[in-house]
Amino acid sequence: MVVAGVTGKTGSVVARAIQAAPDMHLIGGLSQKHAGTSLGGLWGDSNVNVVLCATLAEVAIPYAVLVDFTEATSAAERLYEAIERGWDLVVGTTGFSSEVRQELAQRVADKGVGAAMIANFSLGAWVAERLAEEAARFFPAVEIVEGHHLGKHDRPSGTAKAMAERLAATLSRAPGDIPVHSLRLPGLVAHQAVVFGSLGQVLTIRHDVHDRTAYVDGVLAAVRQIAHFRGRVVTNLGEILEHGMRPSAQQS
Ligand SMILES: NC(=O)c1ccc[n+]([C@@H]2O[C@H](COP(=O)([O-])OP(=O)(O)OC[C@H]3O[C@@H](n4cnc5c(N)ncnc54)[C@H](OP(=O)(O)O)[C@@H]3O)[C@@H](O)[C@H]2O)c1
């Protein structure tokens, strides 16, 4: 695995989990600020033999899964380059334009690589999406409130956009028809409430991430399963989790 954004808030947590997983190898890391530095030195762990690179072109490995937690502008070119090299992708970075998403989908299909581009890798967010879909069948008046730390660049969050799209599809409404309210405040990490209003009652489905380890299980599942999804972009974490729970997937 090569992790882009390996020194970032989320990328560092994910990279440490990859390093600790018995069935995975962290073989590369990308960082602009720390290029040329030993990751083991940064982590104070002599078992980590990775020297950080500034660009993917410098990573002289024929194949890896690229795990990307950076920012959308620089990530697009890096993902195109990885696809060209025949690498599979697990992308947590959010904020891509619809044009970039379409271009990525086309290139993934043309090259036949695997790509998981999932707005939220936490299991709680996926369960919340399923619960909200069910609730929307009975409570059509719905709005989303999402809150994140001050460092988050995109607004609304990728998670809120994905939730709004799913709710709109359930309610046969246009995606922009579900209002999304965004908070960017100190003290927040990643939070979302889907609020359903009806006569005399309010139903709230809420998910709070207090720590970025919340994303680890979903990312590792995607890394393990991505080779089974080549030729298209997977955007629903549930597909990966459910595939991983099949007895045949657990044996392979
Ligand atoms: N899908 C999910 O479940 C999920 C969960 C959490 C976060 N995210 C998303 O993941 C992304 C990162 O979030 P974060 O909170 O971890 O951010 P962060 O702490 O700011 O980390 C971003 C990383 O990107 C790298 N970076 C910035 N500009 C770059 C460039 N031009 N080229 C290459 N690398 C660059 C930075 O490293 P250097 O400066 O060293 O290059 C840094 O390590 C965001 O898009 C966020 O929305 C997704």
PDB file of C-alpha atoms and ligand atoms in Angstrom, residues 5-11 30-34 54 68-72 74 78 91-95 118-122 149 151-154 212 215, ligand 1:
ATOM      1  CA  GLY A   5      -1.395  12.292   2.724  1.00  0.00           C
ATOM      2  CA  VAL A   6       0.462   9.960   5.074  1.00  0.00           C
ATOM      3  CA  THR A   7       1.345  12.793   7.477  1.00  0.00           C
ATOM      4  CA  GLY A   8      -2.184  14.232   7.503  1.00  0.00           C
ATOM      5  CA  LYS A   9      -4.755  13.830  10.261  1.00  0.00           C
ATOM      6  CA  THR A  10      -6.586  10.933   8.618  1.00  0.00           C
ATOM      7  CA  GLY A  11      -3.832   9.530   6.384  1.00  0.00           C
ATOM      8  CA  LEU A  30       3.536  10.707  -0.144  1.00  0.00           C
ATOM      9  CA  SER A  31       3.999  14.058   1.569  1.00  0.00           C
ATOM     10  CA  GLN A  32       4.912  17.462   0.184  1.00  0.00           C
ATOM     11  CA  LYS A  33       6.189  18.900   3.447  1.00  0.00           C
ATOM     12  CA  HIS A  34       8.131  15.843   4.616  1.00  0.00           C
ATOM     13  CA  ALA A  54       6.675  14.195  -2.967  1.00  0.00           C
ATOM     14  CA  ASP A  68      -5.447   8.788  -0.841  1.00  0.00           C
ATOM     15  CA  PHE A  69      -6.415  11.173   1.972  1.00  0.00           C
ATOM     16  CA  THR A  70      -5.231  14.556   0.660  1.00  0.00           C
ATOM     17  CA  GLU A  71      -7.215  17.316  -1.063  1.00  0.00           C
ATOM     18  CA  ALA A  72      -9.167  17.167  -4.294  1.00  0.00           C
ATOM     19  CA  SER A  74      -3.809  17.659  -6.305  1.00  0.00           C
ATOM     20  CA  ARG A  78      -2.291  11.610  -8.829  1.00  0.00           C
ATOM     21  CA  VAL A  91      -9.875   7.184  -2.064  1.00  0.00           C
ATOM     22  CA  GLY A  92     -11.056   9.008   1.037  1.00  0.00           C
ATOM     23  CA  THR A  93     -10.328  12.488  -0.297  1.00  0.00           C
ATOM     24  CA  THR A  94     -13.538  14.458  -0.836  1.00  0.00           C
ATOM     25  CA  GLY A  95     -14.471  17.584  -2.778  1.00  0.00           C
ATOM     26  CA  ILE A 118     -16.168   6.565  -0.512  1.00  0.00           C
ATOM     27  CA  ALA A 119     -17.202   9.807   1.133  1.00  0.00           C
ATOM     28  CA  ASN A 120     -17.193   8.261   4.594  1.00  0.00           C
ATOM     29  CA  PHE A 121     -15.381   5.077   5.534  1.00  0.00           C
ATOM     30  CA  SER A 122     -16.873   4.849   9.039  1.00  0.00           C
ATOM     31  CA  HIS A 149     -13.373  20.987  12.266  1.00  0.00           C
ATOM     32  CA  GLY A 151      -9.490  22.611   8.667  1.00  0.00           C
ATOM     33  CA  LYS A 152     -12.086  21.011   6.402  1.00  0.00           C
ATOM     34  CA  HIS A 153     -11.902  22.615   2.947  1.00  0.00           C
ATOM     35  CA  ASP A 154     -15.092  21.385   1.275  1.00  0.00           C
ATOM     36  CA  ARG A 212     -10.224   9.321  13.062  1.00  0.00           C
ATOM     37  CA  TYR A 215     -12.420   5.301   9.392  1.00  0.00           C
TER      38      TYR A 215
HETATM   39  N1  LIG B   1     -13.755   9.365   3.223  1.00  0.00           N
HETATM   40  C1  LIG B   1     -13.585   9.461   4.536  1.00  0.00           C
HETATM   41  O1  LIG B   1     -14.028   8.626   5.324  1.00  0.00           O
HETATM   42  C2  LIG B   1     -12.809  10.644   5.072  1.00  0.00           C
HETATM   43  C3  LIG B   1     -12.524  10.752   6.430  1.00  0.00           C
HETATM   44  C4  LIG B   1     -11.748  11.835   6.859  1.00  0.00           C
HETATM   45  C5  LIG B   1     -11.268  12.765   5.952  1.00  0.00           C
HETATM   46  N2  LIG B   1     -11.609  12.604   4.642  1.00  0.00           N
HETATM   47  C6  LIG B   1     -11.067  13.499   3.613  1.00  0.00           C
HETATM   48  O2  LIG B   1      -9.679  13.221   3.524  1.00  0.00           O
HETATM   49  C7  LIG B   1      -8.988  14.412   3.123  1.00  0.00           C
HETATM   50  C8  LIG B   1      -7.871  14.705   4.128  1.00  0.00           C
HETATM   51  O3  LIG B   1      -8.451  15.074   5.343  1.00  0.00           O
HETATM   52  P1  LIG B   1      -7.545  15.363   6.644  1.00  0.00           P
HETATM   53  O4  LIG B   1      -8.471  15.881   7.657  1.00  0.00           O
HETATM   54  O5  LIG B   1      -6.722  14.178   6.945  1.00  0.00           O
HETATM   55  O6  LIG B   1      -6.644  16.558   6.085  1.00  0.00           O
HETATM   56  P2  LIG B   1      -5.155  17.016   6.498  1.00  0.00           P
HETATM   57  O7  LIG B   1      -4.851  16.668   7.904  1.00  0.00           O
HETATM   58  O8  LIG B   1      -5.071  18.440   6.075  1.00  0.00           O
HETATM   59  O9  LIG B   1      -4.223  16.131   5.574  1.00  0.00           O
HETATM   60  C9  LIG B   1      -4.149  16.344   4.200  1.00  0.00           C
HETATM   61  C10 LIG B   1      -2.873  15.753   3.663  1.00  0.00           C
HETATM   62  O10 LIG B   1      -2.810  16.053   2.284  1.00  0.00           O
HETATM   63  C11 LIG B   1      -1.491  16.395   1.951  1.00  0.00           C
HETATM   64  N3  LIG B   1      -1.535  17.404   0.883  1.00  0.00           N
HETATM   65  C12 LIG B   1      -2.044  18.644   0.934  1.00  0.00           C
HETATM   66  N4  LIG B   1      -1.869  19.277  -0.233  1.00  0.00           N
HETATM   67  C13 LIG B   1      -1.242  18.392  -1.037  1.00  0.00           C
HETATM   68  C14 LIG B   1      -0.771  18.448  -2.366  1.00  0.00           C
HETATM   69  N5  LIG B   1      -0.918  19.547  -3.111  1.00  0.00           N
HETATM   70  N6  LIG B   1      -0.200  17.336  -2.889  1.00  0.00           N
HETATM   71  C15 LIG B   1      -0.058  16.216  -2.138  1.00  0.00           C
HETATM   72  N7  LIG B   1      -0.475  16.118  -0.871  1.00  0.00           N
HETATM   73  C16 LIG B   1      -1.041  17.192  -0.325  1.00  0.00           C
HETATM   74  C17 LIG B   1      -0.851  16.976   3.220  1.00  0.00           C
HETATM   75  O11 LIG B   1       0.471  16.538   3.378  1.00  0.00           O
HETATM   76  P3  LIG B   1       1.736  17.407   2.969  1.00  0.00           P
HETATM   77  O12 LIG B   1       1.414  18.831   3.264  1.00  0.00           O
HETATM   78  O13 LIG B   1       2.852  16.877   3.738  1.00  0.00           O
HETATM   79  O14 LIG B   1       1.851  17.098   1.510  1.00  0.00           O
HETATM   80  C18 LIG B   1      -1.632  16.278   4.325  1.00  0.00           C
HETATM   81  O15 LIG B   1      -0.906  15.165   4.800  1.00  0.00           O
HETATM   82  C19 LIG B   1     -10.061  15.502   3.010  1.00  0.00           C
HETATM   83  O16 LIG B   1     -10.508  15.568   1.672  1.00  0.00           O
HETATM   84  C20 LIG B   1     -11.181  14.969   3.894  1.00  0.00           C
HETATM   85  O17 LIG B   1     -12.454  15.462   3.527  1.00  0.00           O
HETATM   86  C21 LIG B   1     -12.359  11.577   4.198  1.00  0.00           C
END
